[in-house]
XYZ file of C-alpha atoms in Angstrom:
371
model
C 0.025 -0.027 -0.028
C 1.422 3.379 -0.952
C 1.757 6.151 1.637
C -1.062 8.083 -0.035
C -3.467 5.096 -0.047
C -2.554 4.375 3.559
C -3.290 7.953 4.492
C -6.605 7.831 2.712
C -7.448 4.575 4.465
C -6.623 6.039 7.791
C -8.797 9.085 7.029
C -11.696 6.892 6.053
C -11.330 4.895 9.267
C -11.234 8.079 11.318
C -14.391 9.393 9.514
C -16.123 6.123 10.309
C -15.117 6.295 13.959
C -16.421 9.882 14.219
C -19.648 8.954 12.591
C -20.106 6.059 15.057
C -19.341 8.383 18.001
C -21.953 10.849 16.634
C -24.600 8.063 16.616
C -23.783 7.211 20.220
C -21.371 4.279 19.622
C -18.489 4.089 22.110
C -15.197 5.564 21.071
C -12.514 2.890 20.179
C -9.451 2.334 22.260
C -6.591 2.747 19.842
C -3.542 0.558 20.278
C -0.293 1.078 18.240
C 1.526 -1.927 16.968
C 5.093 -1.525 15.579
C 7.408 -4.263 14.189
C 9.640 -4.911 11.122
C 7.158 -5.912 8.394
C 9.477 -5.732 5.531
C 12.892 -6.994 4.455
C 14.873 -9.868 5.839
C 13.611 -11.195 9.096
C 10.158 -9.767 8.621
C 8.646 -13.178 9.571
C 8.950 -12.430 13.190
C 7.062 -9.147 12.756
C 4.247 -10.736 10.843
C 4.043 -13.618 13.361
C 3.657 -10.939 16.100
C 1.110 -9.024 14.174
C -0.988 -12.174 13.525
C -1.152 -13.134 17.156
C -2.121 -9.578 18.097
C -4.965 -9.599 15.595
C -6.317 -12.729 17.219
C -6.042 -11.171 20.664
C -7.823 -8.052 19.582
C -10.579 -10.113 17.965
C -11.022 -12.012 21.257
C -11.178 -9.032 23.455
C -13.637 -7.210 21.142
C -15.943 -10.327 21.022
C -16.030 -10.167 24.777
C -17.025 -6.520 25.092
C -13.755 -4.690 24.418
C -12.431 -2.455 27.182
C -15.359 -1.458 29.281
C -17.589 -1.545 26.261
C -15.109 0.245 24.010
C -13.760 -1.715 20.974
C -10.022 -2.017 20.514
C -8.759 -0.529 17.240
C -5.230 -1.378 15.954
C -2.912 1.153 14.245
C -0.237 -0.937 12.583
C 3.115 0.423 11.462
C 6.369 -1.029 9.843
C 9.494 0.200 11.564
C 11.614 -1.455 8.775
C 14.006 -2.462 11.579
C 15.239 1.184 11.603
C 15.389 3.049 14.935
C 14.761 6.457 13.338
C 11.620 5.236 11.709
C 10.497 3.547 14.939
C 10.958 6.880 16.773
C 8.941 8.759 14.232
C 6.131 6.272 14.592
C 6.021 6.967 18.402
C 5.510 10.558 17.559
C 2.701 9.658 15.232
C 1.095 7.352 17.679
C 1.106 10.229 20.238
C -0.698 12.491 17.746
C -3.292 9.702 17.228
C -3.879 9.394 20.936
C -3.141 5.669 21.188
C -3.694 4.272 24.636
C -0.526 2.105 24.343
C 1.913 0.541 21.957
C 2.802 -3.088 21.486
C 6.227 -3.643 19.986
C 8.875 -3.416 18.746
C 10.522 -6.716 18.066
C 14.197 -5.817 18.106
C 16.239 -4.187 20.715
C 17.960 -1.632 18.486
C 14.675 -0.205 17.460
C 13.412 -0.247 21.121
C 16.504 1.574 22.256
C 15.958 4.345 19.624
C 12.221 4.602 20.511
C 12.744 4.908 24.215
C 13.369 8.692 24.453
C 10.184 9.326 22.498
C 8.184 6.752 24.561
C 9.185 8.553 27.761
C 8.737 11.962 26.328
C 5.116 11.308 25.289
C 4.594 8.922 28.242
C 3.040 6.188 26.107
C 3.064 2.893 27.786
C 4.850 0.464 25.376
C 4.965 -3.311 25.845
C 7.619 -5.046 23.703
C 7.181 -8.833 23.395
C 10.802 -9.585 22.651
C 13.165 -6.715 23.320
C 15.796 -8.103 25.645
C 19.054 -5.973 25.627
C 20.168 -5.902 29.227
C 20.719 -2.164 29.145
C 16.920 -1.665 28.600
C 16.081 -3.521 31.834
C 15.823 -2.162 35.348
C 14.729 1.260 34.399
C 11.837 3.290 35.833
C 10.361 4.236 32.434
C 7.290 3.532 30.149
C 8.876 0.544 28.349
C 7.486 -2.769 29.571
C 9.199 -6.088 28.490
C 7.643 -9.479 28.212
C 11.028 -11.248 27.347
C 13.940 -12.288 29.511
C 17.085 -10.187 29.238
C 20.206 -10.958 27.212
C 21.955 -11.727 30.409
C 19.358 -14.463 31.282
C 19.405 -16.099 27.935
C 23.199 -15.768 27.209
C 24.013 -17.242 30.586
C 21.715 -20.201 29.832
C 23.609 -20.714 26.529
C 26.976 -20.451 28.226
C 26.054 -23.062 30.872
C 24.641 -25.465 28.263
C 27.864 -25.183 25.988
C 29.984 -25.732 29.022
C 28.072 -28.895 29.928
C 28.508 -30.143 26.357
C 32.270 -29.816 26.881
C 32.881 -26.946 24.389
C 35.962 -24.964 25.334
C 36.350 -22.462 22.529
C 33.622 -20.569 20.614
C 33.641 -18.074 17.795
C 30.822 -15.531 17.533
C 29.109 -13.812 14.631
C 27.345 -10.484 15.395
C 24.674 -8.830 13.313
C 25.450 -5.161 13.499
C 21.996 -4.221 12.168
C 20.705 -4.959 15.647
C 23.844 -4.127 17.568
C 22.045 -3.070 20.795
C 20.926 -6.708 21.129
C 23.837 -8.550 19.595
C 26.704 -6.734 21.374
C 24.782 -6.993 24.742
C 24.203 -10.708 24.070
C 27.790 -11.390 23.211
C 29.113 -9.505 26.157
C 26.877 -11.427 28.536
C 27.754 -14.740 26.889
C 31.481 -14.036 27.031
C 31.378 -13.089 30.716
C 29.408 -16.285 31.636
C 31.353 -18.635 29.358
C 34.599 -17.422 30.675
C 33.321 -18.071 34.210
C 32.748 -21.716 33.221
C 36.274 -21.979 31.947
C 35.589 -21.452 28.292
C 37.117 -19.009 25.905
C 35.487 -16.783 23.119
C 38.341 -16.845 20.546
C 36.964 -13.915 18.563
C 33.910 -12.228 17.187
C 33.039 -11.434 13.546
C 30.654 -8.350 12.914
C 28.634 -8.379 9.794
C 25.717 -6.449 8.338
C 27.662 -3.258 8.639
C 28.354 -0.568 5.911
C 31.778 -1.965 5.163
C 30.616 -5.601 4.512
C 28.075 -7.105 2.079
C 27.122 -10.822 1.892
C 27.897 -13.882 4.005
C 30.931 -15.509 2.368
C 33.600 -13.366 4.106
C 32.162 -13.605 7.645
C 31.797 -17.352 7.162
C 35.539 -17.528 6.173
C 36.522 -15.335 9.145
C 34.557 -17.481 11.579
C 36.144 -20.704 10.334
C 39.598 -19.049 10.512
C 39.170 -18.653 14.232
C 39.425 -22.463 14.707
C 36.890 -22.877 17.551
C 35.139 -25.870 18.895
C 31.733 -24.418 17.862
C 30.326 -21.303 16.016
C 27.724 -19.084 17.636
C 25.484 -17.000 15.439
C 23.836 -13.970 17.047
C 21.508 -12.933 14.226
C 18.028 -13.236 12.913
C 16.627 -16.396 11.264
C 17.358 -15.314 7.675
C 20.925 -14.241 8.306
C 21.653 -17.256 10.542
C 20.428 -19.600 7.734
C 22.666 -17.802 5.202
C 25.699 -18.013 7.401
C 25.111 -21.676 8.125
C 24.798 -22.341 4.366
C 28.178 -20.617 3.786
C 29.817 -22.504 6.602
C 28.662 -25.823 5.460
C 29.458 -24.985 1.832
C 33.025 -24.892 2.928
C 33.012 -28.342 4.244
C 33.028 -27.308 7.931
C 31.445 -29.733 10.441
C 31.600 -27.425 13.538
C 28.555 -27.472 15.798
C 26.513 -24.348 15.012
C 24.608 -22.475 17.705
C 22.155 -19.757 17.096
C 20.875 -17.140 19.565
C 17.096 -17.279 20.438
C 16.409 -14.400 17.898
C 16.864 -16.904 15.046
C 14.466 -19.451 16.375
C 11.658 -19.150 13.810
C 10.297 -21.410 11.104
C 12.098 -19.272 8.544
C 15.411 -20.552 9.836
C 14.572 -24.090 8.766
C 12.841 -23.065 5.509
C 15.864 -21.008 4.399
C 18.685 -23.101 5.842
C 17.569 -26.666 4.872
C 20.259 -29.204 5.448
C 22.769 -26.577 6.477
C 20.845 -25.898 9.785
C 20.422 -29.676 10.690
C 21.872 -30.129 14.114
C 21.821 -26.386 14.980
C 21.308 -25.685 18.656
C 19.060 -22.910 20.018
C 17.084 -21.682 23.002
C 13.427 -20.987 22.603
C 11.164 -18.954 24.807
C 8.096 -21.218 24.516
C 7.306 -24.893 24.201
C 6.036 -25.413 20.783
C 4.884 -28.928 21.682
C 2.808 -27.854 24.679
C -0.356 -29.965 24.858
C -2.253 -27.801 27.263
C -5.808 -27.015 26.242
C -5.182 -23.225 26.171
C -2.092 -23.381 23.965
C -3.430 -25.962 21.620
C -6.662 -23.971 21.181
C -4.518 -20.889 20.314
C -2.165 -22.766 18.031
C -5.012 -24.487 16.129
C -6.833 -21.221 15.645
C -3.559 -19.475 14.508
C -2.760 -22.290 11.907
C -6.346 -22.227 10.539
C -6.303 -18.566 10.142
C -2.817 -17.897 8.896
C -1.754 -21.327 7.464
C 1.294 -21.397 9.602
C 2.489 -22.381 13.000
C 2.760 -19.632 15.676
C 6.306 -18.645 16.461
C 8.047 -17.346 19.528
C 7.049 -13.735 18.678
C 3.418 -14.894 18.270
C 3.286 -16.377 21.704
C 5.129 -13.436 23.284
C 2.954 -10.902 21.551
C -0.277 -12.611 22.630
C 1.005 -12.554 26.161
C 1.867 -8.812 25.808
C -1.754 -8.233 24.516
C -3.174 -10.166 27.461
C -1.256 -7.984 29.945
C -2.130 -4.766 28.165
C -5.929 -5.567 27.974
C -5.917 -6.588 31.590
C -4.260 -3.341 32.462
C -6.628 -1.301 30.308
C -9.608 -2.949 32.005
C -8.229 -2.219 35.430
C -7.595 1.433 34.386
C -11.168 1.748 33.189
C -12.503 0.413 36.496
C -10.191 2.340 38.886
C -9.123 5.426 36.885
C -5.449 4.912 37.813
C -2.765 5.602 35.182
C -2.200 2.583 32.853
C 1.393 2.317 33.926
C 0.459 1.800 37.490
C -2.267 -0.556 36.615
C 0.082 -2.776 34.730
C 2.564 -2.759 37.597
C -0.127 -3.953 39.955
C -1.208 -7.014 37.829
C -0.293 -10.311 39.380
C -0.210 -13.832 37.898
C -2.198 -13.051 34.747
C -2.407 -16.366 32.892
C -0.614 -16.253 29.530
C -0.608 -18.879 26.892
C 1.965 -21.008 28.785
C 2.933 -19.264 31.992
C 1.667 -16.814 34.523
C 2.583 -13.139 33.615
C 3.964 -10.501 35.915
C 5.824 -7.340 35.665
C 8.339 -6.352 38.301
C 8.721 -2.845 39.644
C 10.514 -1.680 36.445
C 8.044 -3.303 34.046
C 10.364 -6.248 33.336
C 9.431 -9.901 32.938
C 10.935 -13.287 32.291
C 10.221 -16.249 30.067
C 10.573 -19.965 30.610
C 13.202 -21.251 28.145
C 13.741 -24.521 26.429
C 16.888 -25.800 24.676
C 16.219 -27.376 21.322
C 18.062 -28.720 18.289
C 16.914 -28.952 14.650
C 16.474 -32.512 13.516
C 14.736 -33.656 10.392
C 13.494 -30.037 9.791
C 11.930 -29.749 13.248
C 12.805 -28.026 16.496
C 13.073 -30.921 19.038
C 14.427 -31.505 22.477
C 18.177 -32.305 22.457
């Protein structure tokens, strides 16, 4: 959709809402959604959007927020911090009640000053850079931090007997990848391991995946760790295997989507990852969600789907409490306790941070399975 068509559509929606309000219909509660919906790695953005659409349909089918329907305003941040920040300004002008998103930490870091300036409660399903945690601000996080996840990876690699590891770092999301690598290195060193070197890629001086693959192999490590999205992790794995290397390949949790397997094929067989949900959960609540998702979108829900649905669950619970008590939304969210998510109870600490249960998996026969 072109910018002009999108603007016309927004104007039409606005006119419709005004018309309904004039007829006595309740005003909608606008919720902004922001994620990368274009380019490499957009699968995680669409998976998040899809789950949010389902959550909005559910809450509206059950009376909305105190009788007011929820209306989504969806924006593509193009995985660019400047664009993300400009959308926060736009959301403020549209009087959104809150924002869900973004997906990656670099965009979240760039958005944060505008989020706090406009005092818009923003719940990110997946932002995890440690530097964004423990802050008294308007950014709430559903995900565990890079420290939590990287430490889990380091312990697992130590238990597998790996002593030396080389790391690839996607500089397009440096806020996340550099934080993740720092936390992993600190923890792995504590277990007696050595990070023999890191290879940055996706920067202005480097194009493609051949050179970083060769640089990683030249470091002569026991295993190779990719801190990148699903698309780039698949491409790096392809280049590593193309050169005949048999090193174990590990990928950070950011890569753990179905696109990794679809793009990587045989090259990602045996790849080790951490996931923030149990894709084989047989509980009635999760199976109902997963089946409805697959029926509607012809795909399995991914980790961003589950985390975004949980983010929406917390937001709608907070909005309902705000409507009942009149307290600011930020305070209402901080007071929520043990709200049931798709797979775990949901809580925010005093800083609006949360944690996820995690599961180590390996790719076998084109599936994520327990190791």
